[in-house]
């Protein structure tokens, strides 16, 4: 029994609660209802929606794949260094990043933990005088390094964007990319071989 | 009303203190009772009521937590589709977090601030990661087949360009180290002849590492990374073309400017030939000096001496080089 939403002169909290109650009622009945509660969707409307619904609902319109003629960049090594104050958070993030790399077919050369850095301060405890009484603080920064080897530019862009969007609060990241390139055309041969011919042409043109 | 207030407050006082202070408490509170107000602002528990001065809103009991209704084979990616705070009523795990007070256990998840403060990865379970990667797969490209080994990548793509990117939260998103570009290339992969290679090494100075034969150019003078990269490529181009040019003043290169030691024309050669000439002159008569020198140079001992001295000067003093020099001198002087 779907209860109609009756709008009375109440404040926003009450309205929200009404909507919530109505949506819960709808959920119990099993009708697909409100679009701002995807959590309810999954339990009631599994038959109508494909497994990728959640991603689609987040991305709205799935971006089209464009193929350009521009040559893809090649990265010999992409090193992702994450820094944080909590080691457990970095552990979880490492699990996520390594799993994502495996799923996308990216080769991992090294995953290691550089030693932590502790910055210590000794300050005066009191606002005024009492020099003998101090208080000590320390700030610990833990690191985690993930090295990806032999990755193309498109894949690197996709992977890094995915990783960076899911970076937790209080964690910083530094990405070092080593791209490999061909020797450009203007460094293949010394230009002094061609310069005399240009001078000859100029002479011929002036004559 | 004042008497009742006094009684309730007295009772509350004795209950909270935990001891039976009946006589003392009542005496103390009895003296204070004369100041009680007409309206009671305390409720039955003895705590002050929130001042809204209207009819009190009844406190609604929260319903059954969602965890009771969750089937075991549910789709967890629907419960936590994106990053969200920890909701104890939505996470069916018996998690405990916090410091155990009074030799107890860590506090439960209901109303636990520590669990809300810490970032959680409930939205990034293996199932969720797999789903995300399935959606991201079409945007990835594969590594080209012919460049699999180190040697192949060195041969076809000798130039290495290194740059950094930073992601952090702060008052500014910019990081000044992000515009630095490092270009590394092995000189053996560039088209350089002997003179061009020596000139290039002299031009770059300490940017060239002899052991690895690598030229490293670090640029950070421009404000953008793209500009720094263009500048680094420009420097490489200029160095390359300038090193192929031969200037007029390069003919004035002296012995001190040479990178390696050459025995021909050195004081060592002069001394050895003089010495051998004198040794010969004692035994035989006078001959044409230049012809004698040419003949002496052709001798195998002199050649060996030349090799040992060159090796000693270029490679430095090691056991091997010293032994070789010793043998050569012994042969030369017929010891």
PDB file of C-alpha atoms in Angstrom, chain B residues 89-232:
ATOM      1  CA  UNK B  89      23.141  -0.022  10.696  1.00  0.00           C
ATOM      2  CA  UNK B  90      24.152  -0.797   7.102  1.00  0.00           C
ATOM      3  CA  UNK B  91      27.323  -2.822   7.721  1.00  0.00           C
ATOM      4  CA  UNK B  92      26.500  -6.312   9.021  1.00  0.00           C
ATOM      5  CA  UNK B  93      29.918  -6.890  10.583  1.00  0.00           C
ATOM      6  CA  UNK B  94      30.456  -7.070  14.368  1.00  0.00           C
ATOM      7  CA  UNK B  95      33.243  -4.497  14.287  1.00  0.00           C
ATOM      8  CA  UNK B  96      34.685  -3.037  17.454  1.00  0.00           C
ATOM      9  CA  UNK B  97      37.070  -0.105  17.559  1.00  0.00           C
ATOM     10  CA  UNK B  98      38.534   2.048  20.266  1.00  0.00           C
ATOM     11  CA  UNK B  99      40.501   1.847  23.470  1.00  0.00           C
ATOM     12  CA  UNK B 100      39.170  -0.724  25.985  1.00  0.00           C
ATOM     13  CA  UNK B 101      38.349   1.274  29.101  1.00  0.00           C
ATOM     14  CA  UNK B 102      38.528  -0.318  32.589  1.00  0.00           C
ATOM     15  CA  UNK B 103      39.920  -3.591  31.268  1.00  0.00           C
ATOM     16  CA  UNK B 104      36.902  -4.050  29.070  1.00  0.00           C
ATOM     17  CA  UNK B 105      36.506  -4.577  25.344  1.00  0.00           C
ATOM     18  CA  UNK B 106      36.764  -2.032  22.520  1.00  0.00           C
ATOM     19  CA  UNK B 107      33.475  -0.197  22.132  1.00  0.00           C
ATOM     20  CA  UNK B 108      30.841  -1.557  19.734  1.00  0.00           C
ATOM     21  CA  UNK B 109      30.128  -0.098  16.316  1.00  0.00           C
ATOM     22  CA  UNK B 110      26.863   1.642  17.294  1.00  0.00           C
ATOM     23  CA  UNK B 111      27.626   5.324  17.806  1.00  0.00           C
ATOM     24  CA  UNK B 112      31.378   4.774  17.407  1.00  0.00           C
ATOM     25  CA  UNK B 113      33.087   7.906  16.158  1.00  0.00           C
ATOM     26  CA  UNK B 114      36.406   6.189  15.510  1.00  0.00           C
ATOM     27  CA  UNK B 115      34.808   4.020  12.859  1.00  0.00           C
ATOM     28  CA  UNK B 116      33.244   7.028  11.179  1.00  0.00           C
ATOM     29  CA  UNK B 117      36.482   9.070  11.236  1.00  0.00           C
ATOM     30  CA  UNK B 118      38.746   6.548   9.551  1.00  0.00           C
ATOM     31  CA  UNK B 119      38.437   6.207   5.744  1.00  0.00           C
ATOM     32  CA  UNK B 120      36.766   2.924   4.854  1.00  0.00           C
ATOM     33  CA  UNK B 121      37.075   0.843   1.709  1.00  0.00           C
ATOM     34  CA  UNK B 122      33.629  -0.686   1.866  1.00  0.00           C
ATOM     35  CA  UNK B 123      32.912   0.653  -1.603  1.00  0.00           C
ATOM     36  CA  UNK B 124      36.028  -1.030  -3.028  1.00  0.00           C
ATOM     37  CA  UNK B 125      35.462  -4.690  -2.314  1.00  0.00           C
ATOM     38  CA  UNK B 126      36.941  -7.168  -4.814  1.00  0.00           C
ATOM     39  CA  UNK B 127      33.539  -7.548  -6.467  1.00  0.00           C
ATOM     40  CA  UNK B 128      33.261  -3.791  -6.915  1.00  0.00           C
ATOM     41  CA  UNK B 129      36.821  -3.510  -8.280  1.00  0.00           C
ATOM     42  CA  UNK B 130      36.089  -6.261 -10.785  1.00  0.00           C
ATOM     43  CA  UNK B 131      32.945  -4.478 -11.946  1.00  0.00           C
ATOM     44  CA  UNK B 132      34.766  -1.178 -12.317  1.00  0.00           C
ATOM     45  CA  UNK B 133      37.630  -2.746 -14.227  1.00  0.00           C
ATOM     46  CA  UNK B 134      35.205  -4.510 -16.558  1.00  0.00           C
ATOM     47  CA  UNK B 135      33.764  -1.130 -17.422  1.00  0.00           C
ATOM     48  CA  UNK B 136      37.221   0.445 -17.809  1.00  0.00           C
ATOM     49  CA  UNK B 137      38.742  -2.324 -19.937  1.00  0.00           C
ATOM     50  CA  UNK B 138      37.570  -0.941 -23.327  1.00  0.00           C
ATOM     51  CA  UNK B 139      39.538   2.270 -22.724  1.00  0.00           C
ATOM     52  CA  UNK B 140      42.857   0.508 -22.231  1.00  0.00           C
ATOM     53  CA  UNK B 141      45.349  -0.326 -24.962  1.00  0.00           C
ATOM     54  CA  UNK B 142      47.889  -3.086 -25.084  1.00  0.00           C
ATOM     55  CA  UNK B 143      51.639  -2.778 -25.011  1.00  0.00           C
ATOM     56  CA  UNK B 144      53.063  -3.169 -28.543  1.00  0.00           C
ATOM     57  CA  UNK B 145      54.412  -6.636 -29.173  1.00  0.00           C
ATOM     58  CA  UNK B 146      57.808  -5.807 -30.680  1.00  0.00           C
ATOM     59  CA  UNK B 147      59.002  -3.757 -27.698  1.00  0.00           C
ATOM     60  CA  UNK B 148      58.749  -6.409 -25.016  1.00  0.00           C
ATOM     61  CA  UNK B 149      62.375  -6.779 -23.975  1.00  0.00           C
ATOM     62  CA  UNK B 150      64.732  -4.172 -22.537  1.00  0.00           C
ATOM     63  CA  UNK B 151      67.084  -4.440 -25.502  1.00  0.00           C
ATOM     64  CA  UNK B 152      64.289  -3.883 -28.017  1.00  0.00           C
ATOM     65  CA  UNK B 153      62.965  -0.855 -26.177  1.00  0.00           C
ATOM     66  CA  UNK B 154      66.517   0.561 -25.946  1.00  0.00           C
ATOM     67  CA  UNK B 155      67.034   0.058 -29.642  1.00  0.00           C
ATOM     68  CA  UNK B 156      63.754   1.508 -30.900  1.00  0.00           C
ATOM     69  CA  UNK B 157      63.020   4.039 -28.170  1.00  0.00           C
ATOM     70  CA  UNK B 158      66.314   5.240 -26.745  1.00  0.00           C
ATOM     71  CA  UNK B 159      65.110   8.538 -25.286  1.00  0.00           C
ATOM     72  CA  UNK B 160      63.608   8.428 -21.772  1.00  0.00           C
ATOM     73  CA  UNK B 161      61.608  11.376 -20.472  1.00  0.00           C
ATOM     74  CA  UNK B 162      60.749  11.460 -16.785  1.00  0.00           C
ATOM     75  CA  UNK B 163      58.166  13.724 -15.166  1.00  0.00           C
ATOM     76  CA  UNK B 164      56.180  13.751 -11.941  1.00  0.00           C
ATOM     77  CA  UNK B 165      52.556  14.382 -11.019  1.00  0.00           C
ATOM     78  CA  UNK B 166      51.215  15.166  -7.579  1.00  0.00           C
ATOM     79  CA  UNK B 167      47.815  14.573  -6.008  1.00  0.00           C
ATOM     80  CA  UNK B 168      47.255  16.036  -2.573  1.00  0.00           C
ATOM     81  CA  UNK B 169      44.807  18.145  -0.647  1.00  0.00           C
ATOM     82  CA  UNK B 170      45.844  21.470   0.727  1.00  0.00           C
ATOM     83  CA  UNK B 171      45.397  25.173   0.343  1.00  0.00           C
ATOM     84  CA  UNK B 172      46.902  24.856  -3.148  1.00  0.00           C
ATOM     85  CA  UNK B 173      46.643  22.056  -5.696  1.00  0.00           C
ATOM     86  CA  UNK B 174      49.854  23.069  -7.466  1.00  0.00           C
ATOM     87  CA  UNK B 175      53.238  21.556  -6.782  1.00  0.00           C
ATOM     88  CA  UNK B 176      56.308  23.332  -8.174  1.00  0.00           C
ATOM     89  CA  UNK B 177      58.123  20.011  -8.709  1.00  0.00           C
ATOM     90  CA  UNK B 178      55.535  18.970 -11.285  1.00  0.00           C
ATOM     91  CA  UNK B 179      57.075  21.058 -14.046  1.00  0.00           C
ATOM     92  CA  UNK B 180      60.542  19.441 -13.883  1.00  0.00           C
ATOM     93  CA  UNK B 181      61.371  17.264 -16.908  1.00  0.00           C
ATOM     94  CA  UNK B 182      64.373  14.917 -17.024  1.00  0.00           C
ATOM     95  CA  UNK B 183      65.557  13.665 -20.404  1.00  0.00           C
ATOM     96  CA  UNK B 184      67.973  10.714 -20.561  1.00  0.00           C
ATOM     97  CA  UNK B 185      69.565   9.287 -23.682  1.00  0.00           C
ATOM     98  CA  UNK B 186      72.503   7.002 -24.400  1.00  0.00           C
ATOM     99  CA  UNK B 187      75.026   8.561 -26.752  1.00  0.00           C
ATOM    100  CA  UNK B 188      75.603   5.206 -28.418  1.00  0.00           C
ATOM    101  CA  UNK B 189      72.065   5.340 -29.813  1.00  0.00           C
ATOM    102  CA  UNK B 190      72.619   8.724 -31.472  1.00  0.00           C
ATOM    103  CA  UNK B 191      74.273   9.070 -34.870  1.00  0.00           C
ATOM    104  CA  UNK B 192      77.633  10.537 -33.740  1.00  0.00           C
ATOM    105  CA  UNK B 193      81.123  10.019 -35.111  1.00  0.00           C
ATOM    106  CA  UNK B 194      84.233  10.098 -32.971  1.00  0.00           C
ATOM    107  CA  UNK B 195      84.832  13.837 -33.122  1.00  0.00           C
ATOM    108  CA  UNK B 196      81.137  14.612 -32.579  1.00  0.00           C
ATOM    109  CA  UNK B 197      81.007  12.333 -29.560  1.00  0.00           C
ATOM    110  CA  UNK B 198      84.041  13.925 -27.925  1.00  0.00           C
ATOM    111  CA  UNK B 199      82.721  17.405 -28.614  1.00  0.00           C
ATOM    112  CA  UNK B 200      79.304  16.495 -27.254  1.00  0.00           C
ATOM    113  CA  UNK B 201      80.851  15.170 -24.046  1.00  0.00           C
ATOM    114  CA  UNK B 202      82.884  18.361 -23.662  1.00  0.00           C
ATOM    115  CA  UNK B 203      79.826  20.523 -24.295  1.00  0.00           C
ATOM    116  CA  UNK B 204      77.586  18.856 -21.706  1.00  0.00           C
ATOM    117  CA  UNK B 205      80.173  18.568 -18.959  1.00  0.00           C
ATOM    118  CA  UNK B 206      79.001  16.708 -15.861  1.00  0.00           C
ATOM    119  CA  UNK B 207      75.576  15.893 -17.348  1.00  0.00           C
ATOM    120  CA  UNK B 208      77.227  12.890 -18.988  1.00  0.00           C
ATOM    121  CA  UNK B 209      77.906   9.734 -17.037  1.00  0.00           C
ATOM    122  CA  UNK B 210      80.845   7.729 -18.424  1.00  0.00           C
ATOM    123  CA  UNK B 211      79.940   4.443 -16.769  1.00  0.00           C
ATOM    124  CA  UNK B 212      76.433   4.228 -18.192  1.00  0.00           C
ATOM    125  CA  UNK B 213      77.090   6.321 -21.306  1.00  0.00           C
ATOM    126  CA  UNK B 214      73.978   8.375 -20.466  1.00  0.00           C
ATOM    127  CA  UNK B 215      73.350  12.032 -21.095  1.00  0.00           C
ATOM    128  CA  UNK B 216      70.884  13.549 -18.591  1.00  0.00           C
ATOM    129  CA  UNK B 217      69.240  16.907 -19.244  1.00  0.00           C
ATOM    130  CA  UNK B 218      67.080  18.338 -16.442  1.00  0.00           C
ATOM    131  CA  UNK B 219      64.909  21.324 -17.328  1.00  0.00           C
ATOM    132  CA  UNK B 220      62.774  23.334 -14.963  1.00  0.00           C
ATOM    133  CA  UNK B 221      63.203  26.906 -16.140  1.00  0.00           C
ATOM    134  CA  UNK B 222      59.833  27.157 -17.895  1.00  0.00           C
ATOM    135  CA  UNK B 223      56.558  27.363 -15.986  1.00  0.00           C
ATOM    136  CA  UNK B 224      54.816  24.463 -17.743  1.00  0.00           C
ATOM    137  CA  UNK B 225      55.838  20.846 -18.120  1.00  0.00           C
ATOM    138  CA  UNK B 226      55.150  20.882 -21.849  1.00  0.00           C
ATOM    139  CA  UNK B 227      57.406  23.903 -22.270  1.00  0.00           C
ATOM    140  CA  UNK B 228      60.180  22.247 -20.288  1.00  0.00           C
ATOM    141  CA  UNK B 229      59.909  19.139 -22.434  1.00  0.00           C
ATOM    142  CA  UNK B 230      60.119  21.207 -25.627  1.00  0.00           C
ATOM    143  CA  UNK B 231      63.134  23.022 -24.241  1.00  0.00           C
ATOM    144  CA  UNK B 232      64.875  19.758 -23.368  1.00  0.00           C
TER     145      UNK B 232
END
